[in-house]
N, CA, C and O of each residue as an XYZ file, in Angstrom:
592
protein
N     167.273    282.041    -21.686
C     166.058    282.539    -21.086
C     166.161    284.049    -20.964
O     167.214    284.624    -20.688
N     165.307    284.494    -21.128
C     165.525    286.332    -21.188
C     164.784    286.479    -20.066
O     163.919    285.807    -19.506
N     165.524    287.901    -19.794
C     164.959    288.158    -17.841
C     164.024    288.729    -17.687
O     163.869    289.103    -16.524
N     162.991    289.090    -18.615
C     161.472    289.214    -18.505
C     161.011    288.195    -18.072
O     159.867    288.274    -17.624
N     161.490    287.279    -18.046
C     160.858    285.803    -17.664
C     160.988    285.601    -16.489
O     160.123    285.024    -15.829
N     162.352    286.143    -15.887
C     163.071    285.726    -14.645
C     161.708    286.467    -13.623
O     160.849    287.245    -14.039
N     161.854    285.966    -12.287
C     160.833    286.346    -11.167
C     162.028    286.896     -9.617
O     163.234    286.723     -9.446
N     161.291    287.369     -9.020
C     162.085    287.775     -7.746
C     161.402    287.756     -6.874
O     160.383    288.437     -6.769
N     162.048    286.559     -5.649
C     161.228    286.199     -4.551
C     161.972    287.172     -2.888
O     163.124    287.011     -2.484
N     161.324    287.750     -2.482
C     161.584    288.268     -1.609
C     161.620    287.436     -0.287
O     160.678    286.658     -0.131
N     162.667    287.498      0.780
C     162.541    286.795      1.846
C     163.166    287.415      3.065
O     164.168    287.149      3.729
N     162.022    288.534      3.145
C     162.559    289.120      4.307
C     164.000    289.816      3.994
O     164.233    290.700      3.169
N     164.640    289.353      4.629
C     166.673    289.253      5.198
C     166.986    289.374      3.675
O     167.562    290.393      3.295
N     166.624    288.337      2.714
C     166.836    288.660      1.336
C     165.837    287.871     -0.014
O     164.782    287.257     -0.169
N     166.873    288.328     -0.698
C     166.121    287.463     -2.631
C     166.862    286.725     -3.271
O     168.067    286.479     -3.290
N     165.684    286.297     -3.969
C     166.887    285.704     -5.132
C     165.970    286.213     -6.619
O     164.929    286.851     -6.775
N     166.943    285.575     -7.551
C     166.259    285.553     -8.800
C     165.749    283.934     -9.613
O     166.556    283.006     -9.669
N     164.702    283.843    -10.039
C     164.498    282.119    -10.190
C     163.897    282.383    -11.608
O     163.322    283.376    -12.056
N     164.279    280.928    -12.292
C     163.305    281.086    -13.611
C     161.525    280.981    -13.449
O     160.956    280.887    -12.361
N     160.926    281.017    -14.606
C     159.565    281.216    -13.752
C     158.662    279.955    -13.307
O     157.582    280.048    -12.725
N     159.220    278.919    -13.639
C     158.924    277.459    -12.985
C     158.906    277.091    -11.634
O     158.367    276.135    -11.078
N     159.754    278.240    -11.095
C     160.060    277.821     -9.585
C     158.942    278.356     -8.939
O     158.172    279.141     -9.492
N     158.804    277.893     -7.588
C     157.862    278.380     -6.651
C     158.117    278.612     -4.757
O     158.714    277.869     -3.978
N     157.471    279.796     -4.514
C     158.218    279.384     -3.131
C     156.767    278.485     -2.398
O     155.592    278.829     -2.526
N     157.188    277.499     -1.772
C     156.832    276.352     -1.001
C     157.126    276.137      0.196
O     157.153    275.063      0.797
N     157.413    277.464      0.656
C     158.003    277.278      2.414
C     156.677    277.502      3.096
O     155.632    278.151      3.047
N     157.564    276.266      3.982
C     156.406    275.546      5.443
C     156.520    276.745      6.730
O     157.637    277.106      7.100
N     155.432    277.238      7.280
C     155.696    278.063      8.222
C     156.380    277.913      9.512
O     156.656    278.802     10.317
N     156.607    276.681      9.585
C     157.837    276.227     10.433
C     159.411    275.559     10.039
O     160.244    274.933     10.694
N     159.331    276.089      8.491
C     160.719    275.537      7.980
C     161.599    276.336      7.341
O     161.162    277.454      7.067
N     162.710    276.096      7.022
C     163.463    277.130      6.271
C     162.628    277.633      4.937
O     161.543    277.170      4.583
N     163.346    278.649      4.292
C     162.628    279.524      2.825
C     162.732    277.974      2.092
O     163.768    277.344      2.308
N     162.024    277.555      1.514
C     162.294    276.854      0.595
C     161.548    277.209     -1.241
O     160.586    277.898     -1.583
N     162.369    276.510     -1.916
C     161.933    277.020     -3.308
C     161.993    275.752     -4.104
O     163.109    275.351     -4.434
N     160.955    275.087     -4.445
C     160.534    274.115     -5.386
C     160.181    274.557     -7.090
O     159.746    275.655     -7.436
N     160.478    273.451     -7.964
C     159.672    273.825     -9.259
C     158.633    273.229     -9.063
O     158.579    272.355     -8.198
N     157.640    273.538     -9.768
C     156.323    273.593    -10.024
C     156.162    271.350    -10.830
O     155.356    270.470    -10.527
N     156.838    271.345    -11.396
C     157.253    269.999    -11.984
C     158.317    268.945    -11.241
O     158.454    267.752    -11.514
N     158.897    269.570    -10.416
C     160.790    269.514     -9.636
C     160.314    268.023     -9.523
O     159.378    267.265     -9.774
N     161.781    268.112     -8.892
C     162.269    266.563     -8.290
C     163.231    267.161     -6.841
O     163.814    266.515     -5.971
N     163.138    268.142     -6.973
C     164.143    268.590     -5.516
C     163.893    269.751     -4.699
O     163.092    270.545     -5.191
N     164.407    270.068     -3.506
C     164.416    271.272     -3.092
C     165.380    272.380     -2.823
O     166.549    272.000     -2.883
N     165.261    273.303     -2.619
C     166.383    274.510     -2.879
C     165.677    275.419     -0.962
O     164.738    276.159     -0.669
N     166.834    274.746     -0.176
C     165.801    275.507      0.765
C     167.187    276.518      1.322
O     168.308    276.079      1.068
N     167.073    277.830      2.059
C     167.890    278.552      2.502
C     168.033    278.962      4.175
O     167.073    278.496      4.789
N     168.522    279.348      4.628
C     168.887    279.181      6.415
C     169.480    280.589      6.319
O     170.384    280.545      5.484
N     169.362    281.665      6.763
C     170.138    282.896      6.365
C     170.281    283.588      8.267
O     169.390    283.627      9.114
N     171.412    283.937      8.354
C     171.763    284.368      9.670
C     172.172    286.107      9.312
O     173.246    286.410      8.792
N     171.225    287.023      9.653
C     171.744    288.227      9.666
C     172.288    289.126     10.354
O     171.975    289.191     11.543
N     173.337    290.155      9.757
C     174.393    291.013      9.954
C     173.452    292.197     11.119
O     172.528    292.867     10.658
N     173.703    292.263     12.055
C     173.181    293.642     13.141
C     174.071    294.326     12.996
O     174.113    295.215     12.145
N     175.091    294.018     13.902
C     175.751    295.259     14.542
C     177.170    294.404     15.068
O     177.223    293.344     15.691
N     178.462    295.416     14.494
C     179.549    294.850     15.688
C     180.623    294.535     14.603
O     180.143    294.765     13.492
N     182.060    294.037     14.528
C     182.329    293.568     13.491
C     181.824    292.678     12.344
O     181.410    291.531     12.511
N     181.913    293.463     10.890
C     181.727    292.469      9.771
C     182.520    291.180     10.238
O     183.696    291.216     10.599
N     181.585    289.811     10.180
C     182.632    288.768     10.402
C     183.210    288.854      9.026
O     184.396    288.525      9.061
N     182.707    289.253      7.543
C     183.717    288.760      6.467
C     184.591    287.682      6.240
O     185.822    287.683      6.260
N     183.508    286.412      5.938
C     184.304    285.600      5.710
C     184.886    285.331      4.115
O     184.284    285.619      3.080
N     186.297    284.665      4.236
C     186.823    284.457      2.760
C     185.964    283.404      2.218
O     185.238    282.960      3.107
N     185.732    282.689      0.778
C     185.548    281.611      0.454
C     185.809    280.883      0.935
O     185.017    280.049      1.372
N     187.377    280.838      1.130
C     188.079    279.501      1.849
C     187.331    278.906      3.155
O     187.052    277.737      3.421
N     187.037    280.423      4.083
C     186.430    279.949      4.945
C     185.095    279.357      5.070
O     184.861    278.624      6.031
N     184.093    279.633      4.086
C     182.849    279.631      3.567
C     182.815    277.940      3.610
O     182.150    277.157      4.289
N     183.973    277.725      2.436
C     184.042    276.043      2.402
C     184.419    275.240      3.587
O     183.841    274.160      3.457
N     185.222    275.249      4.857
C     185.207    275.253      5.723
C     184.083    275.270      6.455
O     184.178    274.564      7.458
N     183.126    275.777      6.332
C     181.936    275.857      7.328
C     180.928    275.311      6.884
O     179.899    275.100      7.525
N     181.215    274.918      5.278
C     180.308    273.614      4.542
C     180.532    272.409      4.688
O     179.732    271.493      4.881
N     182.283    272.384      4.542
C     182.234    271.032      5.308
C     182.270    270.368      6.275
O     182.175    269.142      6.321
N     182.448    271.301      7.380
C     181.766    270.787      8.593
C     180.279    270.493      8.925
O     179.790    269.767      9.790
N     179.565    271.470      7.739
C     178.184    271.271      7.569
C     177.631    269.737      7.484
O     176.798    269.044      8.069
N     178.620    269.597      6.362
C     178.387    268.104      5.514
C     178.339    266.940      6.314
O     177.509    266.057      6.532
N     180.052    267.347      6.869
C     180.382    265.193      6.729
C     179.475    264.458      7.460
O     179.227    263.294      7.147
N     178.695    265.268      8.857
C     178.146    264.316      9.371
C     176.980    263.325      8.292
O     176.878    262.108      8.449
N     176.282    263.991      7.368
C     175.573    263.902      6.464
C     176.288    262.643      5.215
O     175.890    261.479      5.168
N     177.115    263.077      4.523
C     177.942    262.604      3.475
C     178.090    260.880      3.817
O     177.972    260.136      4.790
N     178.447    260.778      2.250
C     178.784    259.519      1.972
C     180.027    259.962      1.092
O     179.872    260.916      0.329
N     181.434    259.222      1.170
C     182.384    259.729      0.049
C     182.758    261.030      0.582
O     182.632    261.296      1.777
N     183.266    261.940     -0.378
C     184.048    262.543     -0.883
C     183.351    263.828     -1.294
O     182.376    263.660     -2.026
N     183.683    265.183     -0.940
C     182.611    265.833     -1.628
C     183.414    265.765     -3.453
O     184.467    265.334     -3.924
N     181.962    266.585     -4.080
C     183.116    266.767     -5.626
C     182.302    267.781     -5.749
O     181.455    268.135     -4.930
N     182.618    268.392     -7.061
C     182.273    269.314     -8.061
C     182.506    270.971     -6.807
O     181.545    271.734     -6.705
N     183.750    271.253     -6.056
C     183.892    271.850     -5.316
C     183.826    273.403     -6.173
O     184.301    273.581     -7.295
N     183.242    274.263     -5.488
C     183.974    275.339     -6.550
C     183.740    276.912     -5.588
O     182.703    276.821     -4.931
N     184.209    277.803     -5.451
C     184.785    279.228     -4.750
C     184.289    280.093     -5.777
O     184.402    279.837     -6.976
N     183.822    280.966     -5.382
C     183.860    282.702     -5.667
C     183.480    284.022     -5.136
O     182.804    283.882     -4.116
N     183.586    284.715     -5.318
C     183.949    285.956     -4.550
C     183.076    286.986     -5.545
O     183.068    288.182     -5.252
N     182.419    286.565     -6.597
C     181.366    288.046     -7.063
C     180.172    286.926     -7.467
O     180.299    285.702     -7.467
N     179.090    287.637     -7.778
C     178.517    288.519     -6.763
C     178.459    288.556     -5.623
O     177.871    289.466     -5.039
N     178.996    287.671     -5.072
C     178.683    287.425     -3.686
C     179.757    285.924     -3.772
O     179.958    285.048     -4.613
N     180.266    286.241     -2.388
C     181.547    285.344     -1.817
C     180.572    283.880     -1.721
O     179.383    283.838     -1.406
N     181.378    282.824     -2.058
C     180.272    281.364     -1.716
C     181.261    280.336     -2.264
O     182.237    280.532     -2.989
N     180.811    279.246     -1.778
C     181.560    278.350     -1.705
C     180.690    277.036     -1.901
O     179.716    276.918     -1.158
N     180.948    276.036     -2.833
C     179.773    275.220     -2.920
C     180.415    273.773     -3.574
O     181.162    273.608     -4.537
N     179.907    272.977     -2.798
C     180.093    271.484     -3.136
C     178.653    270.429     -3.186
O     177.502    270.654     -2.812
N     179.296    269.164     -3.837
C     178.226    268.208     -4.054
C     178.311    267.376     -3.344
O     179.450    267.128     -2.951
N     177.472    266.753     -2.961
C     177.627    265.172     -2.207
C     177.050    264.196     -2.067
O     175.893    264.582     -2.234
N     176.990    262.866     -1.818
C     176.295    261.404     -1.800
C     175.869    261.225     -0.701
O     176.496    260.813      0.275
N     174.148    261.684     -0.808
C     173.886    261.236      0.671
C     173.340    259.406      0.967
O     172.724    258.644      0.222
N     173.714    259.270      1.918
C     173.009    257.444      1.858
C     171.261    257.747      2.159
O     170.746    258.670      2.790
N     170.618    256.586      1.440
C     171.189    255.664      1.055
C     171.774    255.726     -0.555
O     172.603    255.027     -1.138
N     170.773    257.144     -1.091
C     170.703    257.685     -2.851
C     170.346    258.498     -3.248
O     169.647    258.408     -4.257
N     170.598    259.590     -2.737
C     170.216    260.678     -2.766
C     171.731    262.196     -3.118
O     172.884    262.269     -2.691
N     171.282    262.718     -3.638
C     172.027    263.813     -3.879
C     171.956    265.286     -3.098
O     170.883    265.824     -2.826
N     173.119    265.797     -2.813
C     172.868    266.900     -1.984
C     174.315    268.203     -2.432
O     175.529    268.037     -2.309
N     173.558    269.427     -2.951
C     174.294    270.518     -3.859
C     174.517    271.557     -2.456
O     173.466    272.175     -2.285
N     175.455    271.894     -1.518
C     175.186    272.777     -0.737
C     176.197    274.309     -0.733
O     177.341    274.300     -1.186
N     175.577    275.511     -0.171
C     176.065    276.268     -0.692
C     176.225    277.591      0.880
O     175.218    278.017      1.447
N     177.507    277.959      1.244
C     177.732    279.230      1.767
C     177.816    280.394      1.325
O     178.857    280.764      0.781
N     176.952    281.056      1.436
C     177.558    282.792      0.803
C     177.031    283.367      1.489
O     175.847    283.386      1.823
N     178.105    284.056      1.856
C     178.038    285.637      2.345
C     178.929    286.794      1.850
O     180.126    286.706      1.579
N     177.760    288.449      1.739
C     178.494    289.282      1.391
C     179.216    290.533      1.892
O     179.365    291.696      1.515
N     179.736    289.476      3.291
C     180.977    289.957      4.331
C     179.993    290.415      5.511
O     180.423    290.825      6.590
N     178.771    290.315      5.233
C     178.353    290.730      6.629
C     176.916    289.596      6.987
O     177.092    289.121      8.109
N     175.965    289.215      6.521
C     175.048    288.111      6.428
C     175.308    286.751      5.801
O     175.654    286.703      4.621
N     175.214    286.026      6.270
C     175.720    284.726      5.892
C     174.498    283.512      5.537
O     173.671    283.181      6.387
N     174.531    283.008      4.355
C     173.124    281.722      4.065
C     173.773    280.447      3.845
O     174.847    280.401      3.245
N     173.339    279.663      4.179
C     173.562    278.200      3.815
C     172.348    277.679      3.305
O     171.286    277.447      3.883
N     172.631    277.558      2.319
C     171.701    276.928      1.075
C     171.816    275.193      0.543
O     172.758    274.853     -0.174
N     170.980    274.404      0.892
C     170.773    273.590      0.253
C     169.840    273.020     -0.719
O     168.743    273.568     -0.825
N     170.286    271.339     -1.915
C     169.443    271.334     -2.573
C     169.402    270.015     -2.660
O     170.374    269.497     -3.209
N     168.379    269.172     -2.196
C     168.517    267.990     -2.172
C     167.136    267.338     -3.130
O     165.951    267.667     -3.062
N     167.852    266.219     -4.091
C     166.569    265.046     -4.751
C     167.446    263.628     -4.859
O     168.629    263.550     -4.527
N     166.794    262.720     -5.289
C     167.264    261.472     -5.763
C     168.412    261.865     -6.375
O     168.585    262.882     -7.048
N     169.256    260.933     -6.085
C     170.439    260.757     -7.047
C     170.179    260.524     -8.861
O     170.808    260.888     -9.855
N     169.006    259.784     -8.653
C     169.145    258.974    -10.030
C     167.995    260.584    -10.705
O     167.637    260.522    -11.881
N     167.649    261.576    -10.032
C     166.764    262.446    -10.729
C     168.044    263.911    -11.350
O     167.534    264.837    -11.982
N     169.472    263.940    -11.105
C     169.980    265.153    -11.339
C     169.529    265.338    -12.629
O     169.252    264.412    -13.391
N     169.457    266.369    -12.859
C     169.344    267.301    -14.109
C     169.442    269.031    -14.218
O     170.169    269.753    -13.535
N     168.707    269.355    -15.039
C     168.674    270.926    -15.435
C     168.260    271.447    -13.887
O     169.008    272.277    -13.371
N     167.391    271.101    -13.333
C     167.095    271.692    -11.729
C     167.876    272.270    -10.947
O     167.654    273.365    -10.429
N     169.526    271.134    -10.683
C     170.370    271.577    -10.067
C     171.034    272.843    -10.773
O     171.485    273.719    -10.036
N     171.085    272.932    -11.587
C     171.665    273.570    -12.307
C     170.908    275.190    -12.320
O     171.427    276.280    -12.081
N     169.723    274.903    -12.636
C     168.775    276.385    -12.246
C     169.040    276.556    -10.895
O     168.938    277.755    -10.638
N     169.411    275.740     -9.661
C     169.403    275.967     -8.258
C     171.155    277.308     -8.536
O     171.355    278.499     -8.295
N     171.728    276.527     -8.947
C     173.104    276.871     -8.923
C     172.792    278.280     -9.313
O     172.963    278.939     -8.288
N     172.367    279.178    -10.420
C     172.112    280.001    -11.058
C     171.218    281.134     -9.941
O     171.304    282.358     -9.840
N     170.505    280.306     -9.322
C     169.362    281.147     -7.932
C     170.463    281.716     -7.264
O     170.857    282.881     -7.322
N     170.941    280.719     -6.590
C     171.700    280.831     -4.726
C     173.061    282.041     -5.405
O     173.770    282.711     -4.656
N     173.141    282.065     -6.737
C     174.255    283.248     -7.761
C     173.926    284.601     -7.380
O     174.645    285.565     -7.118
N     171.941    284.364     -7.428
C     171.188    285.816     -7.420
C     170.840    286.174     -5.791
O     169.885    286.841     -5.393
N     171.715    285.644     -5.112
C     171.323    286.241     -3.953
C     171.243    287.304     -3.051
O     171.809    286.964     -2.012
N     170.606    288.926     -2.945
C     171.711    289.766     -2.515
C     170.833    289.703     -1.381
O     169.710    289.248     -1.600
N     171.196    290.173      0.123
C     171.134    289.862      1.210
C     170.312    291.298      1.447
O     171.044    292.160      0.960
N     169.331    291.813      1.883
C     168.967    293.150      2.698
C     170.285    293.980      3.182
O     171.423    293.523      3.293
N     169.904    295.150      3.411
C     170.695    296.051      4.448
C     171.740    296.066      3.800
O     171.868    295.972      2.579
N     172.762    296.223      4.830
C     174.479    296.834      4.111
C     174.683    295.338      3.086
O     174.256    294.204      2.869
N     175.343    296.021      2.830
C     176.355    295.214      1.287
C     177.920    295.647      1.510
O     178.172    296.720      2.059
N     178.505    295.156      1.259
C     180.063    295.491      0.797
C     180.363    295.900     -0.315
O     181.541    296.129     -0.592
């Protein structure tokens, strides 16, 4: 896909970058959320921002840590498809089985000073290319204000 195509949704605190299928669909009483136009799922974000005082700076490690405490109450199993990184932005992200069939992609990043928890939930039996464009979004995230 060439990035003439790509779109940039502004949200306040921050952005992302989405292909141009996506749409934002947030409820004025709910988190940012970002649907495709065709989807089967949602991509919604929770973002807590950096004022003043120490950078908390968290590592990945810790990132995942604060996902899976996110999770288990949620989860069925085991998380999988676990995976860490630290550019563009620190994040930490796993998959999981929600009951009764449903799928759930969730994601921490922060870039040492604002912190989002991102989720993406559809049917189990619907994964496809979606999650996968989600994965590629919550990549393009840069947060307002300071940066590291």
């Amino acid at each position: 896909m060439s990035s003439a195509s790509l779109r940039r949704f502004s949200f306040g605190p921050f952005s992302v970058v989405t292909p141009p299928a996506w749409l934002d669909t947030t409820d004025p009483d709910g988190p940012w959320t970002l649907t495709r136009n065709d989807g089967v799922g949602a991509l919604q974000f929770t973002v807590v921002v950096y004022v003043s005082g120490p950078a908390p700076d968290p590592s990945s490690d810790q990132l995942l840590e604060m996902l899976l405490t996110f999770a288990q109450p949620h989860m069925s199993g085991s998380p999988y498809d676990v995976a860490l990184a630290t550019e563009p932005v620190r994040s930490a992200a796993a998959s999981f089985t929600l009951p009764p069939s449903d799928f759930l992609r969730a994601w921490y990043v922060s870039d040492g000073f604002s912190c989002a928890q991102v989720t993406y939930i559809c049917a189990q039996a619907a994964i496809g290319v979606e999650v996968h464009q989600a994965e590629d979004i919550v990549r393009s995230i840069r947060f307002s204000g300071r940066t590291t």
